[in-house]
Short mmCIF file of C-alpha atoms and ligand atoms in Angstrom, two decimals:
data_model
loop_
_atom_site.label_atom_id
_atom_site.label_comp_id
_atom_site.label_asym_id
_atom_site.label_seq_id
_atom_site.Cartn_x
_atom_site.Cartn_y
_atom_site.Cartn_z
CA MET L 1 -21.78 13.98 -5.10
CA ILE L 2 -18.89 14.90 -4.82
CA GLU L 3 -16.73 14.25 -7.66
CA VAL L 4 -13.07 12.95 -7.24
CA LEU L 5 -10.67 11.39 -9.60
CA SER L 6 -8.31 9.44 -8.09
CA VAL L 7 -4.41 9.82 -9.70
CA THR L 8 -2.91 6.61 -9.43
CA SER L 9 0.28 4.33 -11.19
CA GLU L 10 -1.61 1.06 -9.80
CA ILE L 11 -4.78 -0.26 -9.03
CA TYR L 12 -6.04 -4.15 -7.44
CA PRO L 13 -6.99 -6.04 -9.35
CA LEU L 14 -5.42 -4.73 -12.51
CA VAL L 15 -1.93 -3.59 -11.77
CA LYS L 16 -0.39 -4.30 -7.88
CA THR L 17 3.01 -4.26 -6.81
CA GLY L 18 2.34 -3.59 -2.77
CA GLY L 19 -0.43 -2.05 -0.81
CA LEU L 20 -0.72 0.85 -3.38
CA ALA L 21 -2.98 -1.04 -5.14
CA ASP L 22 -5.04 -2.47 -3.09
CA VAL L 23 -6.09 0.70 -1.37
CA THR L 24 -6.98 2.51 -4.61
CA GLY L 25 -8.60 -0.68 -5.88
CA ALA L 26 -10.59 -0.79 -2.39
CA LEU L 27 -11.24 3.08 -1.81
CA PRO L 28 -13.52 3.72 -4.85
CA GLY L 29 -16.17 1.12 -3.20
CA ALA L 30 -15.88 2.07 0.11
CA LEU L 31 -16.56 6.11 -1.02
CA ALA L 32 -19.67 5.41 -2.61
CA PRO L 33 -21.85 5.14 0.20
CA LEU L 34 -20.96 8.22 1.51
CA GLY L 35 -21.78 10.64 -1.35
CA VAL L 36 -18.13 10.66 -3.23
CA SER L 37 -17.85 9.36 -6.66
CA MET L 38 -14.26 8.78 -6.87
CA ARG L 39 -13.14 7.99 -10.84
CA THR L 40 -9.42 6.41 -11.33
CA LEU L 41 -6.80 7.69 -13.75
CA ILE L 42 -4.55 4.83 -14.55
CA PRO L 43 -1.51 4.32 -17.32
CA GLY L 44 -2.98 2.03 -20.09
CA TYR L 45 -0.47 -0.31 -19.14
CA PRO L 46 -0.90 -3.40 -21.04
CA ALA L 47 -2.57 -5.45 -18.34
CA VAL L 48 -5.32 -2.03 -17.77
CA THR L 49 -5.99 -1.92 -21.65
CA GLY L 50 -6.36 -5.48 -21.92
CA ARG L 51 -9.12 -5.88 -19.20
CA LEU L 52 -11.39 -3.47 -20.00
CA GLU L 53 -14.81 -4.48 -20.31
CA THR L 54 -16.33 -1.13 -21.41
CA GLY L 55 -14.11 1.64 -23.38
CA ARG L 56 -15.43 4.97 -24.66
CA VAL L 57 -12.53 7.08 -25.86
CA VAL L 58 -13.42 10.52 -24.46
CA ALA L 59 -10.05 12.72 -25.71
CA GLU L 60 -7.59 12.29 -28.21
CA MET L 61 -3.76 13.91 -27.84
CA PRO L 62 -2.01 13.92 -31.08
CA ASP L 63 0.77 15.26 -29.54
CA PHE L 64 1.65 13.96 -26.12
CA PHE L 65 5.16 14.06 -24.45
CA ASP L 66 6.89 12.54 -27.81
CA GLY L 67 3.70 10.65 -29.21
CA ALA L 68 0.39 10.06 -29.49
CA ALA L 69 -2.43 8.89 -26.92
CA ARG L 70 -6.25 8.84 -25.74
CA LEU L 71 -8.21 8.95 -22.67
CA ILE L 72 -10.90 5.47 -22.48
CA ALA L 73 -13.07 5.72 -19.73
CA GLY L 74 -13.94 2.15 -18.98
CA ARG L 75 -14.95 -0.01 -16.48
CA VAL L 76 -13.60 -3.04 -15.06
CA GLY L 77 -14.80 -5.26 -11.93
CA GLY L 78 -16.69 -2.60 -10.78
CA LEU L 79 -14.13 0.63 -11.28
CA ASP L 80 -14.81 3.40 -13.13
CA LEU L 81 -11.70 4.29 -15.38
CA ILE L 82 -10.17 6.90 -17.23
CA VAL L 83 -7.10 5.08 -18.63
CA LEU L 84 -4.31 7.09 -20.13
CA ASP L 85 -3.48 5.00 -23.31
CA ALA L 86 -0.35 6.34 -24.40
CA PRO L 87 1.69 3.57 -26.01
CA HIS L 88 4.89 4.95 -26.41
CA LEU L 89 4.97 5.21 -22.67
CA TYR L 90 3.18 2.46 -20.72
CA GLU L 91 2.76 -0.51 -23.63
CA ARG L 92 5.52 -2.67 -22.18
CA PRO L 93 6.31 -5.79 -20.33
CA GLY L 94 6.11 -6.31 -16.64
CA ASN L 95 6.33 -4.24 -14.14
CA PRO L 96 4.69 -0.71 -13.96
CA TYR L 97 8.43 0.79 -13.35
CA LEU L 98 10.79 -1.51 -14.00
CA GLY L 99 12.34 -3.26 -17.73
CA PRO L 100 12.97 -6.40 -18.18
CA ASP L 101 16.31 -5.98 -16.47
CA GLY L 102 14.98 -5.34 -13.27
CA GLN L 103 16.22 -1.47 -13.30
CA ASN L 104 13.69 1.44 -13.44
CA TRP L 105 12.23 2.52 -17.17
CA GLU L 106 14.96 5.40 -17.93
CA ASP L 107 11.82 7.81 -19.02
CA ASN L 108 9.97 7.44 -15.42
CA TRP L 109 10.16 10.81 -15.42
CA LYS L 110 8.01 11.21 -18.29
CA ARG L 111 5.89 8.18 -17.83
CA PHE L 112 4.49 10.10 -14.60
CA ALA L 113 4.56 13.74 -15.44
CA ALA L 114 2.29 12.03 -17.90
CA LEU L 115 0.13 10.74 -15.68
CA GLY L 116 0.02 14.12 -13.42
CA PHE L 117 -0.68 16.46 -16.37
CA THR L 118 -3.85 14.74 -17.30
CA ALA L 119 -5.10 14.66 -14.15
CA TYR L 120 -4.79 18.32 -14.10
CA GLU L 121 -5.75 18.47 -17.52
CA LEU L 122 -9.35 16.64 -16.45
CA GLY L 123 -9.44 19.17 -13.62
CA ARG L 124 -9.51 21.53 -16.08
CA GLY L 125 -12.32 20.00 -17.98
CA LEU L 126 -10.64 18.45 -20.73
CA VAL L 127 -13.06 15.75 -21.43
CA ASP L 128 -16.92 17.14 -21.58
CA GLY L 129 -19.60 16.40 -19.17
CA TYR L 130 -16.75 15.45 -16.33
CA ARG L 131 -15.19 17.95 -14.16
CA PRO L 132 -13.38 16.25 -11.01
CA GLN L 133 -13.33 18.91 -8.22
CA VAL L 134 -10.73 17.05 -6.36
CA LEU L 135 -7.42 15.32 -7.61
CA HIS L 136 -6.65 12.31 -5.73
CA CYS L 137 -3.00 11.74 -5.92
CA HIS L 138 -1.05 9.05 -4.56
CA ASP L 139 2.75 8.75 -4.29
CA TRP L 140 5.40 10.36 -6.67
CA GLN L 141 3.80 8.83 -9.32
CA ALA L 142 0.92 11.44 -9.09
CA GLY L 143 3.24 14.22 -7.40
CA LEU L 144 3.16 16.81 -10.58
CA ALA L 145 -0.53 16.92 -10.57
CA PRO L 146 -0.93 19.38 -7.72
CA ALA L 147 2.32 21.53 -9.21
CA TYR L 148 0.44 21.86 -12.38
CA VAL L 149 -2.63 23.42 -10.95
CA ALA L 150 -0.87 25.55 -8.50
CA PHE L 151 1.50 26.97 -11.61
CA ASN L 152 0.00 26.32 -14.68
CA ALA L 153 -3.06 28.04 -16.11
CA PRO L 154 -5.69 28.55 -13.20
CA THR L 155 -8.16 26.11 -12.14
CA PRO L 156 -10.72 25.77 -8.96
CA VAL L 157 -10.04 22.01 -8.51
CA LYS L 158 -8.48 21.38 -5.35
CA THR L 159 -5.98 18.60 -4.64
CA VAL L 160 -4.82 15.73 -2.25
CA VAL L 161 -1.65 13.73 -2.10
CA THR L 162 -0.74 10.95 0.39
CA VAL L 163 1.72 9.35 0.59
CA HIS L 164 2.29 5.73 0.88
CA ASN L 165 6.11 5.52 1.65
CA ILE L 166 7.86 8.46 1.93
CA ALA L 167 10.51 6.43 0.78
CA PHE L 168 10.21 6.47 -2.65
CA GLN L 169 10.17 10.18 -3.98
CA GLY L 170 10.57 9.76 -7.66
CA HIS L 171 13.73 12.44 -7.53
CA PHE L 172 15.18 13.32 -11.32
CA GLY L 173 17.63 15.14 -13.43
CA TRP L 174 16.95 19.37 -13.42
CA GLU L 175 17.89 18.25 -17.62
CA ASN L 176 14.19 17.08 -18.00
CA PHE L 177 12.16 20.25 -16.25
CA ASN L 178 11.54 21.66 -20.02
CA ALA L 179 9.58 18.51 -20.98
CA LEU L 180 7.52 18.79 -18.74
CA HIS L 181 5.11 21.38 -19.65
CA LEU L 182 5.35 22.73 -16.28
CA ASP L 183 5.03 26.99 -15.58
CA PHE L 184 8.52 28.28 -15.72
CA ARG L 185 7.52 29.58 -12.15
CA ALA L 186 7.60 26.44 -10.45
CA ALA L 187 11.40 26.54 -11.51
CA SER L 188 11.84 29.62 -10.02
CA GLU L 189 10.12 29.62 -6.71
CA GLY L 190 11.39 26.30 -6.15
CA ALA L 191 8.26 24.73 -5.81
CA ILE L 192 9.51 20.92 -7.81
CA GLU L 193 13.09 21.51 -6.92
CA TYR L 194 14.65 19.15 -4.58
CA PHE L 195 18.15 18.65 -4.02
CA GLY L 196 19.52 20.26 -7.20
CA GLY L 197 16.83 18.03 -9.33
CA ILE L 198 12.84 17.38 -9.85
CA GLY L 199 11.38 15.96 -6.88
CA PHE L 200 7.93 14.20 -7.93
CA LEU L 201 6.79 13.57 -4.38
CA LYS L 202 8.32 17.17 -2.94
CA ALA L 203 6.54 19.07 -5.98
CA GLY L 204 3.38 17.54 -4.70
CA LEU L 205 3.64 18.01 -0.52
CA GLN L 206 4.56 21.18 -1.79
CA CYS L 207 2.13 22.36 -3.57
CA ALA L 208 -1.57 20.46 -2.86
CA ASP L 209 -4.03 21.73 -0.88
CA ALA L 210 -4.37 18.69 1.66
CA LEU L 211 -1.30 15.50 2.38
CA THR L 212 -2.64 12.65 4.32
CA THR L 213 -0.02 9.13 5.18
CA VAL L 214 -1.96 5.90 5.57
CA SER L 215 -1.25 6.16 9.72
CA PRO L 216 -1.51 8.23 11.84
CA THR L 217 1.72 7.15 14.37
CA TYR L 218 3.47 7.60 10.46
CA ALA L 219 1.97 10.83 10.01
CA HIS L 220 4.24 11.85 13.32
CA GLU L 221 7.01 9.48 12.00
CA ILE L 222 7.54 11.52 9.00
CA ARG L 223 8.02 14.82 9.75
CA THR L 224 11.07 13.61 12.47
CA ALA L 225 14.62 13.13 10.55
CA ALA L 226 14.49 9.53 12.02
CA TYR L 227 11.69 8.93 9.16
CA GLY L 228 11.38 11.79 7.24
CA MET L 229 13.97 11.14 4.17
CA GLY L 230 14.67 14.75 3.64
CA LEU L 231 11.00 15.80 3.43
CA GLU L 232 10.74 16.12 7.50
CA GLY L 233 11.29 19.95 7.48
CA LEU L 234 8.74 20.46 4.49
CA LEU L 235 6.42 18.13 6.53
CA GLN L 236 6.70 20.08 9.46
CA ASN L 237 5.87 23.22 7.73
CA ARG L 238 2.55 22.08 6.69
CA ALA L 239 1.87 20.11 9.44
CA ASN L 240 -1.40 21.28 10.04
CA ASP L 241 -2.48 20.54 6.28
CA LEU L 242 -1.17 16.65 6.90
CA HIS L 243 -3.78 14.13 8.13
CA GLY L 244 -2.74 10.65 9.17
CA ILE L 245 -5.45 8.08 7.89
CA LEU L 246 -5.86 4.69 8.57
CA ASN L 247 -6.08 1.68 5.49
CA GLY L 248 -8.56 -0.20 5.69
CA ILE L 249 -8.50 -3.55 3.92
CA ASP L 250 -11.41 -4.63 1.02
CA THR L 251 -13.18 -7.27 3.61
CA ARG L 252 -14.99 -8.91 0.39
CA THR L 253 -11.40 -10.34 -1.04
CA TRP L 254 -10.19 -10.67 2.27
CA ASP L 255 -12.74 -12.50 3.55
CA PRO L 256 -12.01 -15.86 5.55
CA ALA L 257 -15.53 -17.33 5.19
CA ARG L 258 -15.83 -16.94 1.45
CA ASP L 259 -11.70 -17.40 -0.13
CA GLU L 260 -11.75 -19.41 -2.90
CA ALA L 261 -8.19 -19.39 -2.46
CA LEU L 262 -7.69 -21.01 0.77
CA ALA L 263 -8.25 -25.03 1.24
CA GLN L 264 -10.95 -24.27 3.62
CA THR L 265 -12.99 -21.31 4.54
CA TYR L 266 -14.02 -20.72 8.31
CA SER L 267 -15.04 -18.18 10.14
CA ALA L 268 -14.49 -16.56 14.01
CA ASN L 269 -16.62 -19.21 15.32
CA SER L 270 -14.66 -21.94 13.49
CA THR L 271 -10.91 -21.44 14.04
CA HIS L 272 -10.50 -25.40 14.17
CA LEU L 273 -10.95 -24.97 10.29
CA ARG L 274 -8.05 -23.52 9.86
CA ASP L 275 -5.87 -26.75 10.23
CA VAL L 276 -6.74 -28.04 6.84
CA ASN L 277 -5.38 -24.75 5.40
CA ARG L 278 -2.47 -25.09 7.79
CA THR L 279 -1.34 -28.71 5.99
CA ALA L 280 -2.16 -27.31 2.67
CA LEU L 281 0.49 -24.92 3.88
CA ASN L 282 2.75 -27.10 5.03
CA GLU L 283 2.86 -29.25 1.53
CA ARG L 284 3.18 -26.09 -0.18
CA PHE L 285 6.23 -24.99 1.49
CA GLU L 286 7.56 -29.11 2.28
CA LEU L 287 6.96 -27.84 6.00
CA ASP L 288 6.54 -31.00 8.19
CA ASP L 289 3.36 -31.26 10.45
CA SER L 290 5.16 -30.69 13.99
CA ALA L 291 3.03 -28.85 16.67
CA GLY L 292 4.57 -25.32 17.00
CA PRO L 293 3.66 -22.01 15.36
CA LEU L 294 3.67 -21.83 12.12
CA PHE L 295 4.96 -18.28 11.11
CA GLY L 296 4.28 -16.88 7.96
CA VAL L 297 5.73 -13.89 5.59
CA VAL L 298 4.65 -12.61 2.85
CA SER L 299 6.03 -9.20 1.97
CA ARG L 300 8.39 -7.49 -0.68
CA LEU L 301 11.83 -9.27 1.10
CA THR L 302 14.01 -5.57 1.69
CA TRP L 303 15.98 -3.86 4.61
CA GLN L 304 12.63 -1.79 4.67
CA LYS L 305 10.45 -4.73 5.82
CA GLY L 306 13.48 -6.27 8.45
CA MET L 307 13.91 -9.21 6.21
CA ASP L 308 17.60 -9.48 6.69
CA MET L 309 16.92 -9.56 10.48
CA LEU L 310 14.85 -12.26 9.65
CA VAL L 311 17.17 -14.32 8.22
CA ASP L 312 18.98 -13.31 11.21
CA CYS L 313 16.42 -14.64 13.25
CA ALA L 314 15.45 -18.23 11.69
CA ASP L 315 17.54 -20.34 13.24
CA GLY L 316 16.69 -19.07 16.84
CA LEU L 317 12.84 -19.42 16.04
CA VAL L 318 13.52 -22.96 14.82
CA ALA L 319 15.43 -23.67 17.75
CA MET L 320 12.35 -22.64 19.74
CA GLY L 321 10.05 -25.12 18.01
CA GLY L 322 8.64 -22.76 15.52
CA LYS L 323 8.33 -23.22 11.75
CA LEU L 324 8.62 -20.66 9.19
CA CYS L 325 7.40 -19.86 5.57
CA VAL L 326 7.78 -16.99 3.49
CA LEU L 327 6.41 -15.99 0.37
CA GLY L 328 8.03 -13.05 -1.41
CA ALA L 329 10.69 -11.39 -4.02
CA GLY L 330 13.18 -9.13 -3.45
CA ASP L 331 16.97 -8.18 -1.85
CA PRO L 332 19.30 -11.24 -3.07
CA GLU L 333 20.98 -11.15 -0.49
CA VAL L 334 18.01 -11.93 1.55
CA GLU L 335 16.62 -14.37 -0.97
CA ASN L 336 20.03 -16.06 -0.65
CA GLY L 337 19.79 -16.28 2.59
CA LEU L 338 16.06 -17.80 3.04
CA MET L 339 17.24 -20.54 0.62
CA GLY L 340 20.32 -20.95 2.92
CA ALA L 341 18.02 -21.09 6.04
CA ALA L 342 15.34 -23.87 4.66
CA MET L 343 18.36 -26.02 3.19
CA ARG L 344 19.36 -26.29 7.31
CA HIS L 345 16.33 -26.57 8.07
CA PRO L 346 14.58 -29.11 6.43
CA GLY L 347 10.72 -29.40 7.07
CA LYS L 348 10.84 -26.15 9.50
CA VAL L 349 11.60 -23.13 6.81
CA GLY L 350 10.45 -23.05 3.84
CA PHE L 351 10.77 -20.07 1.02
CA ILE L 352 8.73 -20.05 -2.63
CA GLN L 353 10.04 -17.26 -4.44
CA GLY L 354 7.87 -15.08 -6.66
CA TYR L 355 4.64 -13.36 -6.09
CA ASP L 356 1.69 -15.33 -5.85
CA GLU L 357 -1.66 -13.23 -5.03
CA GLY L 358 -3.27 -16.79 -4.23
CA LEU L 359 -1.17 -18.40 -1.56
CA SER L 360 -0.69 -15.47 -0.37
CA HIS L 361 -4.02 -15.62 1.09
CA LEU L 362 -3.02 -19.59 1.95
CA VAL L 363 -0.63 -18.07 4.45
CA GLN L 364 -2.91 -16.19 6.23
CA GLY L 365 -5.74 -18.67 6.41
CA GLY L 366 -2.98 -21.56 7.74
CA ALA L 367 -0.20 -20.01 8.97
CA ASP L 368 -0.26 -19.18 13.07
CA VAL L 369 1.71 -16.05 13.04
CA MET L 370 1.99 -13.36 10.47
CA MET L 371 5.23 -11.65 10.78
CA VAL L 372 5.71 -8.27 9.95
CA PRO L 373 8.94 -6.94 11.38
CA SER L 374 9.54 -3.65 9.55
CA ARG L 375 12.02 -0.89 10.38
CA PHE L 376 9.30 1.35 9.45
CA GLU L 377 5.96 0.47 7.88
CA PRO L 378 3.69 3.42 6.50
CA CYS L 379 0.59 1.30 7.27
CA GLY L 380 1.02 -1.95 6.22
CA LEU L 381 -1.84 -4.63 5.44
CA THR L 382 -0.48 -7.84 5.89
CA GLN L 383 -1.41 -7.47 9.56
CA LEU L 384 -4.48 -6.16 8.84
CA TYR L 385 -5.17 -9.14 6.24
CA GLY L 386 -3.00 -11.31 9.62
CA LEU L 387 -5.84 -9.95 11.93
CA ARG L 388 -8.74 -10.95 10.16
CA TYR L 389 -8.04 -13.92 8.99
CA GLY L 390 -6.64 -15.39 13.13
CA CYS L 391 -3.34 -15.47 11.97
CA VAL L 392 -1.93 -13.77 14.54
CA PRO L 393 0.41 -10.89 14.19
CA LEU L 394 3.81 -10.84 15.48
CA VAL L 395 5.23 -6.62 14.41
CA SER L 396 7.66 -4.14 14.90
CA ARG L 397 6.06 -1.00 16.98
CA VAL L 398 6.47 1.46 14.09
CA GLY L 399 3.97 3.41 11.94
CA GLY L 400 0.36 1.77 11.39
CA LEU L 401 1.45 -1.25 12.85
CA ALA L 402 1.97 0.72 16.05
CA ASP L 403 -1.40 1.62 15.24
CA THR L 404 -3.19 -1.79 14.51
CA VAL L 405 -1.95 -4.93 16.43
CA ILE L 406 -2.79 -4.27 20.92
CA ASP L 407 0.45 -5.81 22.28
CA ALA L 408 -0.15 -8.87 24.30
CA ASN L 409 1.70 -7.93 27.56
CA GLU L 410 0.27 -9.27 30.50
CA ALA L 411 -2.13 -5.98 31.23
CA ALA L 412 -3.89 -6.50 28.14
CA VAL L 413 -4.52 -9.91 28.04
CA GLU L 414 -5.67 -9.45 31.67
CA ALA L 415 -8.15 -7.26 29.80
CA GLY L 416 -9.27 -8.73 27.05
CA VAL L 417 -7.85 -6.51 24.09
CA ALA L 418 -4.56 -8.24 22.85
CA THR L 419 -4.74 -8.83 19.44
CA GLY L 420 -0.70 -9.79 18.63
CA VAL L 421 2.41 -9.17 20.28
CA VAL L 422 4.25 -5.79 19.05
CA PHE L 423 8.46 -5.85 19.61
CA ALA L 424 10.31 -2.71 19.89
CA PRO L 425 12.94 -1.22 18.49
CA ALA L 426 13.41 -2.93 14.99
CA THR L 427 16.65 -4.85 16.00
CA GLU L 428 17.23 -8.43 15.63
CA GLU L 429 17.67 -9.09 19.50
CA ALA L 430 14.47 -7.45 19.92
CA LEU L 431 12.36 -9.74 17.38
CA LEU L 432 13.91 -12.82 18.01
CA GLU L 433 12.36 -12.04 21.60
CA GLY L 434 9.16 -11.11 20.23
CA ILE L 435 9.40 -14.90 18.94
CA ARG L 436 10.45 -15.50 21.82
CA ARG L 437 7.29 -14.39 23.15
CA THR L 438 4.52 -15.63 20.71
CA VAL L 439 5.54 -18.70 20.98
CA HIS L 440 5.26 -19.36 24.69
CA LEU L 441 1.74 -17.22 24.19
CA PHE L 442 0.70 -19.97 21.63
CA ALA L 443 1.91 -22.67 24.23
CA ARG L 444 -1.16 -20.69 26.64
CA GLU L 445 -4.23 -22.87 23.82
CA LYS L 446 -7.07 -20.94 25.39
CA VAL L 447 -5.16 -17.32 25.85
CA TRP L 448 -4.30 -18.02 22.33
CA LYS L 449 -7.78 -18.98 20.90
CA LYS L 450 -8.96 -15.69 22.47
CA MET L 451 -6.80 -13.75 21.22
CA GLN L 452 -7.14 -15.05 17.44
CA ARG L 453 -10.70 -14.54 17.98
CA ARG L 454 -10.40 -11.00 19.24
CA GLY L 455 -8.18 -10.36 15.66
CA MET L 456 -10.72 -11.94 13.80
CA LYS L 457 -13.70 -9.32 14.49
CA SER L 458 -11.53 -6.44 14.89
CA GLU L 459 -12.61 -3.36 13.25
CA VAL L 460 -10.28 -3.60 10.14
CA SER L 461 -12.48 -2.49 7.49
CA TRP L 462 -12.82 1.08 5.57
CA GLU L 463 -15.38 2.67 6.89
CA ALA L 464 -14.20 4.54 9.30
CA SER L 465 -11.21 6.14 7.38
CA ALA L 466 -13.60 6.42 3.94
CA LYS L 467 -15.56 8.99 6.07
CA LYS L 468 -12.93 10.49 7.16
CA TYR L 469 -11.47 10.67 3.37
CA ALA L 470 -14.88 11.77 2.68
CA ASP L 471 -14.81 14.66 5.20
CA LEU L 472 -11.72 16.28 3.40
CA TYR L 473 -12.91 15.75 0.75
CA ALA L 474 -15.94 18.10 1.49
CA ASN L 475 -13.41 20.82 3.64
CA LEU L 476 -11.37 21.29 1.16
CA LEU L 477 -14.51 22.50 -1.39
CA GLY L 478 -16.24 24.23 2.19
CA LEU L 479 -19.53 21.61 1.62
CA LYS L 480 -20.92 20.11 4.48
CA ARG L 481 -21.30 16.04 4.13
CA ASP L 482 -25.09 14.52 4.86
CA ASP L 483 -23.91 12.46 7.26
CA ASP L 484 -21.75 14.76 9.01
CA GLN L 485 -23.60 14.09 12.09
CA ASP L 486 -22.94 11.20 12.43
CA ASP L 487 -19.56 10.94 12.64
P1 LIG M 1 4.29 -2.63 1.02
O1 LIG M 1 3.06 -1.92 0.13
O2 LIG M 1 5.22 -1.68 1.46
O3 LIG M 1 4.74 -3.85 0.01
P2 LIG M 1 1.96 -3.50 2.46
O4 LIG M 1 1.63 -4.64 3.53
O5 LIG M 1 1.35 -2.27 2.81
O6 LIG M 1 3.32 -3.58 2.24
O7 LIG M 1 0.84 -4.51 1.20
C1 LIG M 1 1.89 -5.62 0.71
C2 LIG M 1 0.70 -6.18 -0.30
O8 LIG M 1 1.66 -6.69 -1.55
C3 LIG M 1 0.11 -6.88 0.65
O9 LIG M 1 -1.36 -7.23 -0.28
C4 LIG M 1 0.86 -8.49 0.77
O10 LIG M 1 -0.52 -9.63 0.55
C5 LIG M 1 1.16 -8.21 -0.80
N1 LIG M 1 2.16 -8.99 -0.93
C6 LIG M 1 3.92 -8.73 -1.04
N2 LIG M 1 4.22 -9.59 -1.56
C7 LIG M 1 3.52 -10.94 -2.03
C8 LIG M 1 3.94 -11.28 -2.72
N3 LIG M 1 5.16 -12.39 -3.01
N4 LIG M 1 3.62 -12.68 -3.23
C9 LIG M 1 1.59 -11.94 -2.95
N5 LIG M 1 0.80 -10.74 -2.60
C10 LIG M 1 2.47 -10.29 -2.05
#
């Protein structure tokens, strides 16, 4: 058994602001059959401490980053957690990163340095009887852990950093350095220095034994200036240590045959039953029941996600006979634009502002098309849910979207391999053209149905990718996994 400690700021079903939580929530279960025991270190936000089914204090730290803290080992819904219970850092309402005013908490550097430091201490054997062999650190929030391992008192623990989105880098002022409890050599060797400040993600990428990101295409993209956001040089230097491992989805949580959030469950052999969900969706979004394709969006409403382009294409989409329902929250400008489109097109465009897990399932189960017009997309999960739910993806050809959807050009339709519509470049004109192609395909009922079913049967589970992570851990430890001959 390989012991891995996953270090993360989010985990489904406890705390989720995006795909990171889905991934960290699903990986432990996917790795268990592969000889990997994964526990998760997570900050003790109220949403976490309040939900623990069992809990045992395994460490007390009276003087910890300016307050008292303890570690609680506990379980929730099959997940093995180690909760960093530090009320002065985490006992705050709402979002894990933002205060009630929508601004980053000022002490985020300290809150997540504390997370990385604790991971390092666990790697050194802080808790009797528990010794992780690998720290698997997710995103900038866990980025300092490999720096502590590299520069503080030595420990044999290996480190992996996974980049879920290189746009979020955790960049803080140098004046915080002394409070990090990080050996001074980390500063002098420039390991954590980033544009004159401290770069948490940069530190992780520099110091970890292995790096991964969440799709093969994104692994290439982030080594280029167009997508690397300043870290491309570092990643070019570490290209041999960087692996693109595609995200899977939790096929138990996301299963149209058993999904309780749907008005009607269905499978690939009964896609006609989706009509019941479509009707429910029309009602929720106050749309009429006209026959054209219903385009769905479940997304953060940001520039990255191409949501400004979506606003600009809404009139065209309706003119082509489509309808649009959008569930999301984000940039006020995009929100206003969507409200405007809904007002201009009553019955054709619906917008629900906010975050609603249940409704996100209904969109997947009832809409005809799942739109993901991102400018960049490390992996993307909503197109994978779309595939599984027969909600045909319309995506831009970037990152994980390019790796997971096969465009329905005539050759692919002929060959019987198409699973969606892929457009490029990520511009408004190309998106509009993608919408046009989708509307035409939708009208070819037989072709559409086949494509829908093919998507529902395509492989989107964690199985293949979990093996890649298991192999990576084993390689770092110089071990051979038992089922390697099957790979
Ligand atoms: P990202 O992590 O960049 O936001 P992903 O596609 O990887 O994008 O993951 C987004 C996750 O968040 C998906 O599980 C998606 O269903 C969910 N999600 C996004 N916006 C909403 C929303 N407004 N309501 C419910 N779920 C949402």
